[in-house]
mmCIF file of C-alpha atoms in Angstrom:
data_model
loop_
_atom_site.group_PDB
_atom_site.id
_atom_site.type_symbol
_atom_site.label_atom_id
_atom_site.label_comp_id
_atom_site.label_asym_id
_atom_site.label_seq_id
_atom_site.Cartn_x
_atom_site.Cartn_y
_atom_site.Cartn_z
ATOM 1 C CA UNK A 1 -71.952 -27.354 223.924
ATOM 2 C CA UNK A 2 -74.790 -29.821 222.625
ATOM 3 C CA UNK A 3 -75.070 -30.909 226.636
ATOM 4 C CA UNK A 4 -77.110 -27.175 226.729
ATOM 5 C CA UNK A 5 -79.012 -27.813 224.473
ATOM 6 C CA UNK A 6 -80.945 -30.873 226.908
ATOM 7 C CA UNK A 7 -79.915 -29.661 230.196
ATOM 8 C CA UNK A 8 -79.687 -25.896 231.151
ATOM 9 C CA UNK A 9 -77.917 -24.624 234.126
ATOM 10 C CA UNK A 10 -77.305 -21.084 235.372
ATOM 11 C CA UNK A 11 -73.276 -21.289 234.768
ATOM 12 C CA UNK A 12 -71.650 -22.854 232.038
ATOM 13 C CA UNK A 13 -69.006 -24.206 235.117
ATOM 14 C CA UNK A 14 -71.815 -26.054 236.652
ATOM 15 C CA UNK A 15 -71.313 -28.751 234.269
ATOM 16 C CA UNK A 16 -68.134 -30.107 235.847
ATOM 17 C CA UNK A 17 -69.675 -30.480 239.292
ATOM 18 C CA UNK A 18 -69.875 -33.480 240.937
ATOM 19 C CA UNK A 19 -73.068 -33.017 243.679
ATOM 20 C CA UNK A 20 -76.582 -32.144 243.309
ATOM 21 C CA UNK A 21 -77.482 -28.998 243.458
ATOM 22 C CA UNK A 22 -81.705 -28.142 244.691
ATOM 23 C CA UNK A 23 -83.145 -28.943 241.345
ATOM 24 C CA UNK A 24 -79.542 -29.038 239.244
ATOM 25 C CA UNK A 25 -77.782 -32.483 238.364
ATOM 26 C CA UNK A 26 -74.785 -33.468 238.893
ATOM 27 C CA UNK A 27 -73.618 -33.418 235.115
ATOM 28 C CA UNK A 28 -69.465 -34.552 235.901
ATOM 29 C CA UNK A 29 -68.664 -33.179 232.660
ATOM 30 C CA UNK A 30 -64.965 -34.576 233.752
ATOM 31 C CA UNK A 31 -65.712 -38.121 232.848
ATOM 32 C CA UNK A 32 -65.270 -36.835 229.252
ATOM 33 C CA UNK A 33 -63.217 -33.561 229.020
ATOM 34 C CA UNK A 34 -61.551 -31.913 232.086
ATOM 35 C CA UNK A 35 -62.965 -27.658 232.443
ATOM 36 C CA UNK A 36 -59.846 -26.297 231.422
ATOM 37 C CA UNK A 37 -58.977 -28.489 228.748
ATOM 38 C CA UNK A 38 -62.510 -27.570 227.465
ATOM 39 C CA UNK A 39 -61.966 -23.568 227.615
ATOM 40 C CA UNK A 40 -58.726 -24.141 226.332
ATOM 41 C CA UNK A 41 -60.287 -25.555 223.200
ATOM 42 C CA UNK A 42 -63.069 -23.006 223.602
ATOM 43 C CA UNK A 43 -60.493 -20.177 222.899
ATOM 44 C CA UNK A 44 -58.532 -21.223 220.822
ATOM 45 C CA UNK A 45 -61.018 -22.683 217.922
ATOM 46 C CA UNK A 46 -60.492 -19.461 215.790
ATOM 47 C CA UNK A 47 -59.846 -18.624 212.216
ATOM 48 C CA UNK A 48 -56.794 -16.570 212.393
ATOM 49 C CA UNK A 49 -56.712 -13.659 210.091
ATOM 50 C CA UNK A 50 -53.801 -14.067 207.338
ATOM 51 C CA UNK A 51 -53.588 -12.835 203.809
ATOM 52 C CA UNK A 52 -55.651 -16.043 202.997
ATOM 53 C CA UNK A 53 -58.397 -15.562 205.643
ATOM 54 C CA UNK A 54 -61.292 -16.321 203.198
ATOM 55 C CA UNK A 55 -60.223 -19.715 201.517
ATOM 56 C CA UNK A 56 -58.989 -21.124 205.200
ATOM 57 C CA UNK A 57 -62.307 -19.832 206.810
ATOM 58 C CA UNK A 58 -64.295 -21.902 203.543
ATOM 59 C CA UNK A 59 -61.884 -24.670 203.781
ATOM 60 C CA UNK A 60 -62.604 -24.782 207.788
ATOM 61 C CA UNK A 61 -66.282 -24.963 207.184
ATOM 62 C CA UNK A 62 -66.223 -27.612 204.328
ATOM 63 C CA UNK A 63 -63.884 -29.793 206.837
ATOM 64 C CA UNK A 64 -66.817 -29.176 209.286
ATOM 65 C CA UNK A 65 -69.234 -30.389 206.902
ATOM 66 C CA UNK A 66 -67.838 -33.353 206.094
ATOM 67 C CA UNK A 67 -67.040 -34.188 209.559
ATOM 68 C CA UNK A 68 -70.474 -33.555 210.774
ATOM 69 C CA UNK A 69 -72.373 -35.322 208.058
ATOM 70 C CA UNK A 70 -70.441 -38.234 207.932
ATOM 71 C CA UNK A 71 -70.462 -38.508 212.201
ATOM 72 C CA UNK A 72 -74.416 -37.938 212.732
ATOM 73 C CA UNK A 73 -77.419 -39.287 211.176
ATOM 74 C CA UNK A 74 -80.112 -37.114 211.309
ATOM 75 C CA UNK A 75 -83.756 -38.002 212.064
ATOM 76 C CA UNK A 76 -86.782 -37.434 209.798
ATOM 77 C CA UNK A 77 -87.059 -34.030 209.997
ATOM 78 C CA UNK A 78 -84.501 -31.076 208.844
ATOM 79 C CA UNK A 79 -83.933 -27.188 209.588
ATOM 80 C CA UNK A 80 -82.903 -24.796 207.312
ATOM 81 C CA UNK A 81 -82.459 -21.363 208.380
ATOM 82 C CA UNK A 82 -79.828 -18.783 209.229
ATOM 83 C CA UNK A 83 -77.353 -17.970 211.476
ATOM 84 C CA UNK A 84 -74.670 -14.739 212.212
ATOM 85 C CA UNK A 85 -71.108 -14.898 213.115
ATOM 86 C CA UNK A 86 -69.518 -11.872 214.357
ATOM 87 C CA UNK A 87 -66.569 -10.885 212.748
ATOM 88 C CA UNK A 88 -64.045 -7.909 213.047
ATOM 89 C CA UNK A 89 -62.329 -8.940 209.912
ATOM 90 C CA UNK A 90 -61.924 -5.792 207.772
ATOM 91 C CA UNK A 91 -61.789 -7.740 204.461
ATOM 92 C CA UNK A 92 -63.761 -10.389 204.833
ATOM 93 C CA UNK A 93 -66.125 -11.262 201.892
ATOM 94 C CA UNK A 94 -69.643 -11.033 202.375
ATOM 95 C CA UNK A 95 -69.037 -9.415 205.595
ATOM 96 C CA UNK A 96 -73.051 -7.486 206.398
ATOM 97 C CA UNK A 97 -75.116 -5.274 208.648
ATOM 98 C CA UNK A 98 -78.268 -7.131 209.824
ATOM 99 C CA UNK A 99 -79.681 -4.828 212.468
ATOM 100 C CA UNK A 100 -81.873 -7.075 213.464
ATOM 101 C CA UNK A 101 -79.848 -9.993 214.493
ATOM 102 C CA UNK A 102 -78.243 -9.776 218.070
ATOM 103 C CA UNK A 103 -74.366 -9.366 216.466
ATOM 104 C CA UNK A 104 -75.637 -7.201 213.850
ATOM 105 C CA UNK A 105 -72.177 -7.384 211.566
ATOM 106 C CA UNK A 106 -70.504 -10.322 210.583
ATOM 107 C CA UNK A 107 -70.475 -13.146 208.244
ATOM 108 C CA UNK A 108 -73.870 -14.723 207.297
ATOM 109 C CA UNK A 109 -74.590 -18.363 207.608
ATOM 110 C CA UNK A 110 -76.969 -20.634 206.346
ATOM 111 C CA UNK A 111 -77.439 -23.744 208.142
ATOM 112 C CA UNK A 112 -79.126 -27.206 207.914
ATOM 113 C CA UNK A 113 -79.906 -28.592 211.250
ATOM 114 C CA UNK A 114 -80.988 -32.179 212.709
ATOM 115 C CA UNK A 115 -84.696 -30.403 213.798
ATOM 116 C CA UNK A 116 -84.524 -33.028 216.750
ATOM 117 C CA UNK A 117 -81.201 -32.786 218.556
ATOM 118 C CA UNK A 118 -80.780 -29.234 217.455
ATOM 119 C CA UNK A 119 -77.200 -30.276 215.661
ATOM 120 C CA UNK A 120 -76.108 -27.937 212.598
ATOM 121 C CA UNK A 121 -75.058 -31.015 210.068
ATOM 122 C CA UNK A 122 -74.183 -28.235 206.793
ATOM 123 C CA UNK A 123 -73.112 -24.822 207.005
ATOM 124 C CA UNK A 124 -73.010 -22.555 204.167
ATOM 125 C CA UNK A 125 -70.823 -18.741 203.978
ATOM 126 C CA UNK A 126 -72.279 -16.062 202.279
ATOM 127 C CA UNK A 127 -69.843 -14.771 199.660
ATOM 128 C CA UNK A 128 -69.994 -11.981 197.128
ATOM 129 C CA UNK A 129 -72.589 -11.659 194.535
ATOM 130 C CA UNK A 130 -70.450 -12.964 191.419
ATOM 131 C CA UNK A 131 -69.162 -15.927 193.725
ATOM 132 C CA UNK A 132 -72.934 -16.921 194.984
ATOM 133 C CA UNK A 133 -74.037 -16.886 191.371
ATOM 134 C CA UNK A 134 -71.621 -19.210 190.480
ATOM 135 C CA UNK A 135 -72.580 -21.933 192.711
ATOM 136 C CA UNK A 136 -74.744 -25.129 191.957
ATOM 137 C CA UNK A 137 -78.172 -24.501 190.472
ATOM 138 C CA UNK A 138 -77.956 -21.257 191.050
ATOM 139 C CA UNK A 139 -77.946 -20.254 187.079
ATOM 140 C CA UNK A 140 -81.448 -22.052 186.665
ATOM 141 C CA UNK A 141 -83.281 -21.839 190.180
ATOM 142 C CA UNK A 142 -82.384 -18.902 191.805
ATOM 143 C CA UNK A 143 -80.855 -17.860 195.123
ATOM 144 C CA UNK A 144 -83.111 -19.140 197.663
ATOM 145 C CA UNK A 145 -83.991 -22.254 196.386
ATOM 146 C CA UNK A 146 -80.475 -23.161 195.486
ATOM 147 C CA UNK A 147 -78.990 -22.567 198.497
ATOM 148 C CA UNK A 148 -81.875 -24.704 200.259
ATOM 149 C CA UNK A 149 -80.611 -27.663 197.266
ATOM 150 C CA UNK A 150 -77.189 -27.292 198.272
ATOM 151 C CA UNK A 151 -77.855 -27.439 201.827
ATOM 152 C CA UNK A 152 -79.815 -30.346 201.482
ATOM 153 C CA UNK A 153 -77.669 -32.459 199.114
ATOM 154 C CA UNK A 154 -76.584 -35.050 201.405
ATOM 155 C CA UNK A 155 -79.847 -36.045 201.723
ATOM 156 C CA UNK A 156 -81.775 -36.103 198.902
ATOM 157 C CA UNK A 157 -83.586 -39.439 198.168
ATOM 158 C CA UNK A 158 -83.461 -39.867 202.011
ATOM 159 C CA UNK A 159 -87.534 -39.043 202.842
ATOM 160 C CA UNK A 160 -87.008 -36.825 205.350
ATOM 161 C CA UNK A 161 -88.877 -33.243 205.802
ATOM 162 C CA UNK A 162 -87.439 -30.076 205.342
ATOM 163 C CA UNK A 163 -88.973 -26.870 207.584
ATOM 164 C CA UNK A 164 -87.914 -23.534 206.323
ATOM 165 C CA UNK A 165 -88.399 -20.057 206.839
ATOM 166 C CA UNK A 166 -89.771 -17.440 204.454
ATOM 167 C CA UNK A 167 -86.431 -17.134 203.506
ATOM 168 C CA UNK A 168 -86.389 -20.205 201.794
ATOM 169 C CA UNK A 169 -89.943 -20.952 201.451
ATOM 170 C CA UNK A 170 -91.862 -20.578 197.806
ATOM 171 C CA UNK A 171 -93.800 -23.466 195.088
ATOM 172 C CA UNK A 172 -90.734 -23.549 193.596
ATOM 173 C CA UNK A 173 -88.370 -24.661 196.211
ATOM 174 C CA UNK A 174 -90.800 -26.926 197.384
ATOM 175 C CA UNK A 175 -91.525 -28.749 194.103
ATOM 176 C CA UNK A 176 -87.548 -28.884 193.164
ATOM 177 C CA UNK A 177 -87.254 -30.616 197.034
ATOM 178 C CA UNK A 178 -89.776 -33.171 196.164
ATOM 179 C CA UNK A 179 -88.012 -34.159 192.826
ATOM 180 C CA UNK A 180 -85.639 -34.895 194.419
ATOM 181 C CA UNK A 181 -86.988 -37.339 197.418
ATOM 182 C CA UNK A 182 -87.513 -34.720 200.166
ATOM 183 C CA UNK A 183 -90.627 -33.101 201.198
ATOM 184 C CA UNK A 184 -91.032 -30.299 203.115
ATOM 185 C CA UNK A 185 -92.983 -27.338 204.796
ATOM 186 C CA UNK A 186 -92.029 -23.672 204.389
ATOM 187 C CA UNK A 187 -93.296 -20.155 205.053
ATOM 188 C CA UNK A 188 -93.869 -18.614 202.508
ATOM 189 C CA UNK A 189 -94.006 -14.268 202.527
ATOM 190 C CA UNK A 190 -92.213 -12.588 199.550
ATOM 191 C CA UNK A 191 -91.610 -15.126 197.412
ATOM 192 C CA UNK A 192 -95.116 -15.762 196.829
ATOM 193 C CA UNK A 193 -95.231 -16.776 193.059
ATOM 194 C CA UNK A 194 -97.424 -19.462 192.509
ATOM 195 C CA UNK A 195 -98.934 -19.273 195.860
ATOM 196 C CA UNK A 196 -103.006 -19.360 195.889
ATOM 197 C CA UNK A 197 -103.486 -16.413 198.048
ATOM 198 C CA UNK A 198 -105.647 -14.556 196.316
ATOM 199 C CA UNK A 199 -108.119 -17.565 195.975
ATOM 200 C CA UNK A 200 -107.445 -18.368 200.020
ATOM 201 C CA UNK A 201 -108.170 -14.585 200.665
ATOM 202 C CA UNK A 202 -111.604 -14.505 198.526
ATOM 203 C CA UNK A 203 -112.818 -17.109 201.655
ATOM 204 C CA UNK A 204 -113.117 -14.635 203.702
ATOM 205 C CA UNK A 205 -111.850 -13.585 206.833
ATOM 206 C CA UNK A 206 -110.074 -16.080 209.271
ATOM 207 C CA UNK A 207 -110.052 -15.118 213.323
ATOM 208 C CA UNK A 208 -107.515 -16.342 215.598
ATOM 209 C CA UNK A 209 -106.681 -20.170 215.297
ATOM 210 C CA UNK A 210 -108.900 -21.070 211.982
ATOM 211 C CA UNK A 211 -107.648 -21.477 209.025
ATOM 212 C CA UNK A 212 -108.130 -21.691 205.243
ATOM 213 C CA UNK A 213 -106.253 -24.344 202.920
ATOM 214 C CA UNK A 214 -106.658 -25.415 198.853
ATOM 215 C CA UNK A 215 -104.331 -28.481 197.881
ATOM 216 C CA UNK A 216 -102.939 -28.844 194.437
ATOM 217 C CA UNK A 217 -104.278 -31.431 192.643
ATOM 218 C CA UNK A 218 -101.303 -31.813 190.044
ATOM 219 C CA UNK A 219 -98.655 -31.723 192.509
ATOM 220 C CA UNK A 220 -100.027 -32.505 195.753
ATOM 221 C CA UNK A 221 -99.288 -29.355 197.350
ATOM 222 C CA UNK A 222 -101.056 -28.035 200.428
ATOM 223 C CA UNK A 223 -101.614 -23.976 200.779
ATOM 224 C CA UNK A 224 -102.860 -23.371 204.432
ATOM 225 C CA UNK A 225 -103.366 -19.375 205.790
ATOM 226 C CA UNK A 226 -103.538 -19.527 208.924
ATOM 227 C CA UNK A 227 -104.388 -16.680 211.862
ATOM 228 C CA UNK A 228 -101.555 -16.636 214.638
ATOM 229 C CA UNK A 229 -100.551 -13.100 215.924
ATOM 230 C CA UNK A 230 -100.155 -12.725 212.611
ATOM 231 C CA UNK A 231 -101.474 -14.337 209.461
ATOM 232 C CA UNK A 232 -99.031 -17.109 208.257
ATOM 233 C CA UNK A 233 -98.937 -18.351 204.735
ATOM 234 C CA UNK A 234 -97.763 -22.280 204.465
ATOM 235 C CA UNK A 235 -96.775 -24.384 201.830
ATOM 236 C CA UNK A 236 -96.350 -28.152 202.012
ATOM 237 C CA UNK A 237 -95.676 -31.420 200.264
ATOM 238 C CA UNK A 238 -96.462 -33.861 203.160
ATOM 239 C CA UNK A 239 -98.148 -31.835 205.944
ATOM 240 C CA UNK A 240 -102.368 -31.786 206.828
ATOM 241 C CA UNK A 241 -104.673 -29.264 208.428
ATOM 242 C CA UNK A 242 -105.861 -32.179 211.152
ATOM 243 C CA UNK A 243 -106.217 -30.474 214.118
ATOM 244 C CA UNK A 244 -102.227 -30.156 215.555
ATOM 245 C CA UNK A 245 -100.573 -29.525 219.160
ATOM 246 C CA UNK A 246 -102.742 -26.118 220.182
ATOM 247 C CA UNK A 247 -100.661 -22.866 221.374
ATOM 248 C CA UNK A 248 -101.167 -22.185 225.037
ATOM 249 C CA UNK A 249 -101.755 -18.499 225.368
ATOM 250 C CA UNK A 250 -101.441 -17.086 229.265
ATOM 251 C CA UNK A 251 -103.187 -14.125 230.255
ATOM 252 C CA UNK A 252 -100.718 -11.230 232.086
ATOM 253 C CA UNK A 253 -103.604 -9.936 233.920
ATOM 254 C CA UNK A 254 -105.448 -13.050 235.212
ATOM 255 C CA UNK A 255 -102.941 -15.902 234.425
ATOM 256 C CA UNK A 256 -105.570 -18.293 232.923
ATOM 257 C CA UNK A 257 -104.254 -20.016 230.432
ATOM 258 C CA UNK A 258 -106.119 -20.929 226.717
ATOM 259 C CA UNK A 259 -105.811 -23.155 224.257
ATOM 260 C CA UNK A 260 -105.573 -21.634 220.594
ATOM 261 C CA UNK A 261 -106.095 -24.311 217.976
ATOM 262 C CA UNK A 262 -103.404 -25.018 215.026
ATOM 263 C CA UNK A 263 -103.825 -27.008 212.328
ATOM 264 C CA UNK A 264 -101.050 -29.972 212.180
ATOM 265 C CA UNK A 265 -98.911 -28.357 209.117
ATOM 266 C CA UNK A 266 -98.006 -25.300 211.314
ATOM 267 C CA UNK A 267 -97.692 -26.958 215.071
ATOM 268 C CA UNK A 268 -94.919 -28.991 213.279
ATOM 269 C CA UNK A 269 -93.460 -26.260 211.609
ATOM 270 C CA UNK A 270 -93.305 -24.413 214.980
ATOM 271 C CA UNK A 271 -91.784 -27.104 216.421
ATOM 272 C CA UNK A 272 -88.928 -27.358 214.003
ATOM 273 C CA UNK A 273 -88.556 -23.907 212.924
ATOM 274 C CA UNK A 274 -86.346 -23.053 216.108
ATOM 275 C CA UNK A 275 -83.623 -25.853 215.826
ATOM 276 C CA UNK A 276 -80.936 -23.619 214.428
ATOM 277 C CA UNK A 277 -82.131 -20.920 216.650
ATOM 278 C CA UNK A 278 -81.650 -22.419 220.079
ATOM 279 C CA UNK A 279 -78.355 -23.771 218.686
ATOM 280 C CA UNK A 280 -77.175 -19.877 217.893
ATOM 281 C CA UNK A 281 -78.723 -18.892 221.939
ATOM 282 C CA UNK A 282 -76.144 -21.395 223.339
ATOM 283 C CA UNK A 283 -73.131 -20.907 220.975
ATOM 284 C CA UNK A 284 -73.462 -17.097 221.722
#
């Protein structure tokens, strides 16, 4: 499965042939795992539903953890976002309705990707209210930015960045990050406590591809709006507003194509945001 993620070809089958095909390699997949001992493993790699469905599926994905974590070293950047497995379970805690997501019911995950090779390292269940309360530093931090701690445990102290969604993204979870040897870049929407955007928005209206920052002194935060499609509020410990990797835009009706600036703090995040996201495209 992490062969798609570098090299995509129309048929998952193609990967077992042996000749070029036009522009498609010969990948010989066979070297390393025959087809049908691959599908075989493919089908069966299922959580089978018993009377103790709930602590085997949270034992399965702690085994996963560990065997992930301890197998890949990451490189300096990390993804945190989220990710939904489908699930016909009738009593399955935490089992939701996203209508949004592509397999709108299911089991909720939260993830922690390698931003680079696209690899989910941590993977985290969504359980019942009482049970998610209960967790580590939940009680003092909240939801959101103890879920991104937990995630992120293996690597505190380790210097690498953390990109996360509005989801995760606020001050708070950035600060509690950078105590403890991570920094990071987030979105930040709802959770906007602490966020300088009524002092951004008093300098006056940005057009498409400018932007507006303040940095905090004290804590060495950056605040950036920036104009996209839409206007998107960023948060950082490490990032800059140096001019960054522009967005090619491509006209429908005359095909030209134009270069829409972005400062450095959001080409990255752009860049990183998707990890977990192409990952979900090729496991569904």
């Amino acid at each position: 499965r992490y062969v798609q993620l570098y090299i995509t070809l129309p048929s998952i089958h193609d990967y077992w042939k042996t000749e070029v095909e036009g522009v498609f390699p010969a990948m010989n997949m066979a070297r390393y795992m025959s087809k049908e001992r691959f599908f075989q493993i493919n089908r069966s790699l299922k959580v089978a539903q018993t009377e103790c469905e709930e602590q085997e599926i949270l034992m399965f994905i702690e085994i996963l953890n560990e065997t992930f974590t301890d197998a890949i070293i990451p490189g300096s950047s990390l993804t945190v976002d989220e990710s939904m497995i489908s699930s016909r379970h009738a009593k399955l805690a935490g089992k939701k309705k996203i209508k949004r997501k592509p397999r709108p019911v299911g089991v909720e995950i939260k993830n922690l990707a390698d931003s680079s090779s696209k690899i989910n390292l941590v993977l985290e269940k969504n359980e019942d209210k009482a049970k998610m309360a209960a967790k580590e530093y939940h009680a003092e931090l909240g939801a959101t930015t103890a879920c991104t701690l937990r995630l992120t445990k293996r690597y505190h102290g380790t210097g690498r960045t953390v990109f996360g969604d509005s989801w995760f993204g606020s001050v708070k979870t950035v600060l509690e990050l950078k105590n403890r040897g991570l920094y990071s870049t987030c979105v930040v929407k709802t959770a906007h406590k602490n966020y300088p955007r009524e002092l951004l928005g008093k300098m006056g209206t940005i057009k498409t591809g400018e932007h507006k920052s303040m940095i905090h002194e004290k804590h060495q935060l950056l605040a950036v709006n920036y104009q996209d499609k839409k206007l998107k509020q960023l948060i950082s410990s490490c990032s800059t507003t140096l001019p960054g990797e522009p967005r090619v835009k491509v006209s429908r009706r005359t095909g030209l194509k134009e270069e829409i600036p972005r400062p450095k703090i959001f080409s990255e995040y752009c860049k990183a945001a998707g990890a977990i996201d192409v990952f979900n495209h090729f496991r569904t």
